[in-house]
Short mmCIF file of N, CA, C and O in Angstrom, two decimals:
data_model
loop_
_atom_site.label_atom_id
_atom_site.label_comp_id
_atom_site.label_asym_id
_atom_site.label_seq_id
_atom_site.Cartn_x
_atom_site.Cartn_y
_atom_site.Cartn_z
N UNK A 1 -14.33 24.59 -40.82
CA UNK A 1 -12.89 24.00 -40.82
C UNK A 1 -13.31 22.41 -41.13
O UNK A 1 -14.10 21.42 -40.63
N UNK A 2 -12.17 21.96 -41.70
CA UNK A 2 -12.41 20.68 -42.64
C UNK A 2 -11.71 19.43 -41.65
O UNK A 2 -11.15 20.01 -40.13
N UNK A 3 -11.33 18.33 -41.90
CA UNK A 3 -11.18 17.17 -40.75
C UNK A 3 -9.57 17.41 -40.78
O UNK A 3 -9.14 17.32 -39.83
N UNK A 4 -8.70 17.88 -41.96
CA UNK A 4 -7.44 18.10 -41.57
C UNK A 4 -6.93 18.80 -40.97
O UNK A 4 -6.08 19.08 -40.11
N UNK A 5 -7.74 20.46 -40.73
CA UNK A 5 -7.85 21.40 -39.99
C UNK A 5 -7.97 20.89 -38.47
O UNK A 5 -7.21 21.87 -37.83
N UNK A 6 -8.99 20.01 -38.31
CA UNK A 6 -9.12 20.01 -36.75
C UNK A 6 -8.09 19.03 -36.41
O UNK A 6 -7.70 19.13 -35.35
N UNK A 7 -7.57 18.10 -37.02
CA UNK A 7 -6.62 17.37 -36.60
C UNK A 7 -4.71 17.95 -36.52
O UNK A 7 -4.11 17.31 -35.76
N UNK A 8 -5.03 19.03 -37.10
CA UNK A 8 -3.63 19.73 -37.28
C UNK A 8 -3.44 20.12 -36.00
O UNK A 8 -2.11 20.69 -35.64
N UNK A 9 -4.12 21.29 -35.22
CA UNK A 9 -4.01 21.66 -34.25
C UNK A 9 -4.33 20.67 -33.19
O UNK A 9 -5.37 20.32 -32.74
N UNK A 10 -3.03 19.93 -32.52
CA UNK A 10 -2.79 19.48 -31.70
C UNK A 10 -2.65 20.03 -30.06
O UNK A 10 -1.79 20.99 -30.21
N UNK A 11 -3.21 19.86 -29.06
CA UNK A 11 -2.76 20.28 -27.69
C UNK A 11 -1.31 19.39 -27.73
O UNK A 11 -1.00 18.59 -28.18
N UNK A 12 -0.24 20.37 -26.73
CA UNK A 12 0.56 20.09 -26.20
C UNK A 12 0.83 18.89 -25.59
O UNK A 12 1.69 17.93 -25.71
N UNK A 13 -0.15 18.43 -25.04
CA UNK A 13 -0.74 17.53 -23.95
C UNK A 13 -0.42 15.86 -24.85
O UNK A 13 0.30 14.89 -24.95
N UNK A 14 -1.27 16.14 -26.25
CA UNK A 14 -1.29 15.15 -27.10
C UNK A 14 0.08 14.93 -27.75
O UNK A 14 0.55 13.66 -28.07
N UNK A 15 0.62 15.91 -27.98
CA UNK A 15 1.96 15.54 -28.65
C UNK A 15 3.18 14.59 -27.56
O UNK A 15 3.74 14.21 -27.70
N UNK A 16 2.90 15.46 -26.36
CA UNK A 16 3.75 14.65 -25.74
C UNK A 16 3.59 13.23 -25.61
O UNK A 16 4.12 12.33 -25.34
N UNK A 17 2.19 13.14 -25.13
CA UNK A 17 1.95 11.72 -25.01
C UNK A 17 2.02 10.54 -26.32
O UNK A 17 2.44 9.65 -26.18
N UNK A 18 2.19 11.29 -27.44
CA UNK A 18 2.42 10.51 -28.82
C UNK A 18 4.18 10.11 -28.80
O UNK A 18 4.81 9.57 -28.86
N UNK A 19 4.79 11.33 -28.47
CA UNK A 19 6.10 11.58 -28.08
C UNK A 19 6.52 10.15 -26.89
O UNK A 19 7.41 9.35 -27.18
N UNK A 20 5.97 10.31 -25.79
CA UNK A 20 6.20 9.17 -24.90
C UNK A 20 6.13 7.90 -25.36
O UNK A 20 6.67 6.86 -25.12
N UNK A 21 4.83 7.60 -26.07
CA UNK A 21 4.77 6.17 -26.92
C UNK A 21 5.67 5.75 -27.89
O UNK A 21 6.04 4.67 -27.86
N UNK A 22 6.40 6.78 -28.65
CA UNK A 22 6.93 6.20 -29.16
C UNK A 22 8.37 5.45 -28.68
O UNK A 22 8.73 5.08 -29.02
N UNK A 23 8.80 6.66 -27.47
CA UNK A 23 10.12 6.09 -26.65
C UNK A 23 9.93 4.51 -26.47
O UNK A 23 10.66 3.77 -26.19
N UNK A 24 8.58 4.19 -26.22
CA UNK A 24 8.15 3.41 -25.15
C UNK A 24 8.46 2.22 -26.24
O UNK A 24 8.98 1.00 -26.08
N UNK A 25 7.87 2.26 -27.58
CA UNK A 25 8.46 1.02 -28.50
C UNK A 25 9.77 0.78 -28.80
O UNK A 25 9.98 0.03 -29.56
N UNK A 26 10.45 2.09 -28.61
CA UNK A 26 12.20 1.95 -28.89
C UNK A 26 12.45 1.05 -27.84
O UNK A 26 13.69 0.39 -27.87
N UNK A 27 12.32 0.88 -26.89
CA UNK A 27 12.72 -0.53 -25.70
C UNK A 27 12.66 -1.91 -26.25
O UNK A 27 11.86 -2.06 -26.74
N UNK A 28 13.74 -2.53 -25.99
CA UNK A 28 13.32 -3.77 -26.25
C UNK A 28 12.32 -4.68 -25.27
O UNK A 28 12.38 -4.17 -24.21
N UNK A 29 12.16 -5.78 -26.00
CA UNK A 29 11.43 -6.70 -25.33
C UNK A 29 12.07 -7.02 -23.93
O UNK A 29 11.15 -7.60 -22.65
N UNK A 30 13.39 -7.27 -23.66
CA UNK A 30 14.17 -7.92 -22.53
C UNK A 30 13.80 -6.69 -21.32
O UNK A 30 13.87 -6.89 -20.12
N UNK A 31 14.03 -5.44 -21.58
CA UNK A 31 14.21 -4.18 -21.06
C UNK A 31 12.26 -4.08 -20.05
O UNK A 31 11.93 -3.94 -19.51
N UNK A 32 11.34 -4.15 -21.16
CA UNK A 32 9.96 -4.44 -21.05
C UNK A 32 9.32 -5.61 -19.68
O UNK A 32 8.96 -5.17 -19.01
N UNK A 33 10.33 -6.43 -20.04
CA UNK A 33 9.81 -7.76 -19.55
C UNK A 33 10.73 -7.42 -18.24
O UNK A 33 9.73 -7.86 -17.39
N UNK A 34 11.76 -6.93 -17.97
CA UNK A 34 12.37 -6.67 -16.85
C UNK A 34 11.49 -5.96 -16.19
O UNK A 34 11.01 -5.87 -14.72
N UNK A 35 10.95 -4.76 -16.61
CA UNK A 35 10.24 -3.69 -15.83
C UNK A 35 8.85 -4.61 -15.41
O UNK A 35 8.44 -4.05 -14.19
N UNK A 36 8.35 -5.27 -16.12
CA UNK A 36 6.68 -5.82 -15.73
C UNK A 36 7.27 -6.88 -14.47
O UNK A 36 6.36 -6.79 -13.48
N UNK A 37 8.32 -7.26 -14.59
CA UNK A 37 8.84 -8.57 -13.55
C UNK A 37 8.82 -7.77 -12.24
O UNK A 37 8.27 -7.88 -11.41
N UNK A 38 9.42 -6.45 -12.50
CA UNK A 38 10.03 -5.86 -11.30
C UNK A 38 8.66 -5.32 -10.76
O UNK A 38 8.46 -5.27 -9.58
N UNK A 39 7.61 -4.61 -11.52
CA UNK A 39 6.48 -4.17 -10.55
C UNK A 39 5.76 -5.32 -10.33
O UNK A 39 4.78 -5.29 -9.03
N UNK A 40 5.46 -6.64 -10.86
CA UNK A 40 4.96 -7.54 -10.21
C UNK A 40 5.48 -8.33 -9.02
O UNK A 40 4.75 -8.48 -7.77
N UNK A 41 6.94 -8.06 -9.05
CA UNK A 41 7.20 -8.39 -7.58
C UNK A 41 6.80 -7.25 -6.42
O UNK A 41 7.04 -8.03 -5.28
N UNK A 42 7.05 -6.44 -6.66
CA UNK A 42 6.55 -5.14 -5.91
C UNK A 42 5.25 -5.13 -5.28
O UNK A 42 4.89 -4.93 -4.33
N UNK A 43 4.38 -5.77 -6.28
CA UNK A 43 3.37 -5.96 -6.17
C UNK A 43 2.85 -6.86 -4.87
O UNK A 43 1.99 -7.05 -3.95
N UNK A 44 3.53 -8.06 -5.47
CA UNK A 44 3.49 -9.27 -4.55
C UNK A 44 3.83 -9.14 -2.94
O UNK A 44 3.25 -9.75 -2.32
N UNK A 45 5.09 -8.15 -2.80
CA UNK A 45 5.66 -7.92 -1.89
C UNK A 45 4.73 -7.28 -0.74
O UNK A 45 4.92 -7.40 0.24
N UNK A 46 3.82 -6.57 -1.38
CA UNK A 46 2.79 -5.59 -0.76
C UNK A 46 2.22 -6.81 0.15
O UNK A 46 1.27 -6.40 1.43
N UNK A 47 1.36 -8.24 -0.29
CA UNK A 47 0.84 -8.75 0.78
C UNK A 47 1.06 -9.28 1.82
O UNK A 47 0.68 -9.46 2.40
N UNK A 48 2.61 -9.34 1.94
CA UNK A 48 3.22 -9.67 3.05
C UNK A 48 3.24 -8.75 3.85
O UNK A 48 3.03 -9.05 5.03
N UNK A 49 3.71 -7.50 3.65
CA UNK A 49 3.62 -6.66 4.27
C UNK A 49 1.81 -6.35 4.80
O UNK A 49 1.89 -6.12 6.21
N UNK A 50 1.03 -6.04 4.08
CA UNK A 50 -0.52 -6.43 4.75
C UNK A 50 -0.73 -7.75 5.48
O UNK A 50 -1.29 -7.27 6.59
N UNK A 51 -0.12 -8.51 4.78
CA UNK A 51 -0.21 -9.84 6.56
C UNK A 51 0.50 -9.40 7.47
O UNK A 51 -0.04 -9.90 8.55
N UNK A 52 1.42 -8.83 7.56
CA UNK A 52 2.28 -8.91 8.88
C UNK A 52 1.51 -7.43 9.80
O UNK A 52 1.47 -7.36 10.88
N UNK A 53 0.72 -6.69 9.03
CA UNK A 53 0.12 -5.42 9.49
C UNK A 53 -1.13 -6.06 10.26
O UNK A 53 -1.92 -5.26 11.10
N UNK A 54 -1.91 -7.22 9.73
CA UNK A 54 -2.95 -7.44 10.08
C UNK A 54 -2.40 -8.46 11.33
O UNK A 54 -3.37 -8.00 12.27
N UNK A 55 -1.29 -8.83 11.24
CA UNK A 55 -1.28 -9.91 12.49
C UNK A 55 -0.78 -9.11 13.49
O UNK A 55 -1.13 -9.27 14.83
N UNK A 56 0.40 -7.96 13.30
CA UNK A 56 0.54 -6.86 14.31
C UNK A 56 -0.31 -6.76 15.15
O UNK A 56 -0.60 -5.92 16.22
N UNK A 57 -1.99 -5.99 14.15
CA UNK A 57 -3.05 -5.27 14.80
C UNK A 57 -3.57 -6.21 15.74
O UNK A 57 -4.25 -5.80 16.97
N UNK A 58 -3.88 -7.51 15.20
CA UNK A 58 -4.06 -8.46 16.01
C UNK A 58 -3.60 -8.66 17.33
O UNK A 58 -4.24 -8.69 18.73
N UNK A 59 -2.43 -8.95 17.65
CA UNK A 59 -1.78 -8.82 18.68
C UNK A 59 -1.62 -7.68 19.23
O UNK A 59 -1.97 -7.65 20.87
N UNK A 60 -1.64 -6.41 18.77
CA UNK A 60 -2.08 -5.16 19.51
C UNK A 60 -3.38 -5.40 20.22
O UNK A 60 -3.45 -5.01 21.36
N UNK A 61 -4.66 -5.46 20.03
CA UNK A 61 -5.44 -5.76 20.24
C UNK A 61 -5.66 -7.00 21.42
O UNK A 61 -6.15 -6.48 22.59
N UNK A 62 -5.03 -7.99 21.23
CA UNK A 62 -4.90 -8.74 22.41
C UNK A 62 -4.16 -8.39 23.68
O UNK A 62 -4.46 -8.17 24.72
N UNK A 63 -3.09 -7.21 23.37
CA UNK A 63 -2.39 -7.16 24.47
C UNK A 63 -2.96 -6.09 25.35
O UNK A 63 -2.87 -6.03 26.73
N UNK A 64 -4.00 -5.09 24.35
CA UNK A 64 -5.07 -4.20 24.74
C UNK A 64 -5.93 -4.90 26.28
O UNK A 64 -5.96 -4.41 27.18
N UNK A 65 -6.30 -5.83 25.33
CA UNK A 65 -7.46 -6.34 26.44
C UNK A 65 -6.58 -6.90 27.85
O UNK A 65 -7.29 -7.07 28.65
N UNK A 66 -5.53 -7.85 27.14
CA UNK A 66 -5.01 -8.50 28.11
C UNK A 66 -4.44 -7.52 29.59
O UNK A 66 -4.73 -7.30 30.70
N UNK A 67 -3.95 -6.16 29.22
CA UNK A 67 -3.42 -4.84 30.06
C UNK A 67 -4.94 -4.25 30.80
O UNK A 67 -4.77 -4.17 31.99
N UNK A 68 -6.03 -4.76 30.13
CA UNK A 68 -7.32 -3.81 30.56
C UNK A 68 -7.80 -4.76 31.75
O UNK A 68 -7.81 -4.20 32.80
N UNK A 69 -7.63 -6.25 31.50
CA UNK A 69 -7.88 -7.06 32.46
C UNK A 69 -6.88 -7.63 34.08
O UNK A 69 -7.44 -8.06 34.78
N UNK A 70 -5.66 -7.07 33.50
CA UNK A 70 -4.78 -6.99 34.43
C UNK A 70 -4.77 -5.88 35.46
O UNK A 70 -4.73 -5.98 36.54
N UNK A 71 -5.04 -4.71 34.90
CA UNK A 71 -5.00 -3.63 35.49
C UNK A 71 -6.31 -3.82 36.59
O UNK A 71 -6.35 -3.41 37.74
N UNK A 72 -7.54 -3.89 35.90
CA UNK A 72 -8.89 -4.35 36.60
C UNK A 72 -8.70 -5.48 37.84
O UNK A 72 -8.98 -5.28 38.79
N UNK A 73 -8.04 -6.67 37.39
CA UNK A 73 -8.28 -7.67 38.39
C UNK A 73 -7.12 -7.44 39.72
O UNK A 73 -7.00 -7.09 40.76
N UNK A 74 -5.95 -6.79 39.44
CA UNK A 74 -4.92 -6.05 40.32
C UNK A 74 -5.05 -5.15 40.92
O UNK A 74 -4.83 -5.21 42.51
N UNK A 75 -6.20 -3.99 40.74
CA UNK A 75 -7.02 -3.33 41.64
C UNK A 75 -7.79 -3.63 42.97
O UNK A 75 -7.98 -3.68 43.57
N UNK A 76 -8.61 -4.73 41.79
CA UNK A 76 -9.39 -5.60 42.88
C UNK A 76 -8.94 -6.23 43.69
O UNK A 76 -9.00 -6.35 45.03
N UNK A 77 -7.58 -6.78 43.57
CA UNK A 77 -6.78 -7.48 44.71
C UNK A 77 -6.00 -6.85 45.72
O UNK A 77 -6.31 -7.30 46.98
N UNK A 78 -5.88 -5.60 45.42
CA UNK A 78 -5.04 -4.62 46.17
C UNK A 78 -6.32 -4.29 47.45
O UNK A 78 -6.12 -4.19 48.23
N UNK A 79 -7.22 -4.09 46.84
CA UNK A 79 -8.20 -3.84 47.94
C UNK A 79 -8.76 -4.89 48.72
O UNK A 79 -9.08 -4.31 50.08
N UNK A 80 -8.67 -5.67 48.27
CA UNK A 80 -9.08 -6.99 49.18
C UNK A 80 -7.62 -6.83 50.10
O UNK A 80 -8.17 -7.58 51.55
N UNK A 81 -6.72 -6.98 49.86
CA UNK A 81 -5.65 -6.84 51.13
C UNK A 81 -5.69 -5.64 51.82
O UNK A 81 -5.60 -5.99 52.96
N UNK A 82 -6.19 -4.73 51.79
CA UNK A 82 -6.07 -3.68 52.40
C UNK A 82 -7.36 -3.69 53.20
O UNK A 82 -7.29 -2.95 54.44
N UNK A 83 -8.00 -4.23 53.48
CA UNK A 83 -9.17 -4.50 54.13
C UNK A 83 -8.74 -5.70 55.53
O UNK A 83 -9.68 -6.87 55.41
N UNK A 84 -7.73 -5.30 56.03
CA UNK A 84 -7.31 -5.86 56.79
C UNK A 84 -8.52 -6.40 58.60
O UNK A 84 -8.76 -5.24 58.91
#
């Protein structure tokens, strides 16, 4: 098999990738720029979501600690009142 014969037999996947690449070149620069800006905006918005999730997790932890101490102290106070 020569070099020409080896390159002539392409996989369907390679042909598909080549076709997709050709379609991408057909897009105008403004369309590509809009797509890039949209992707960057989506990436930066996830930072706000991550920050919100971290703050929510911290608040939930503080609430759990507060509930733990509230329940422990309230049961101790009730025991003191019952010992008349």
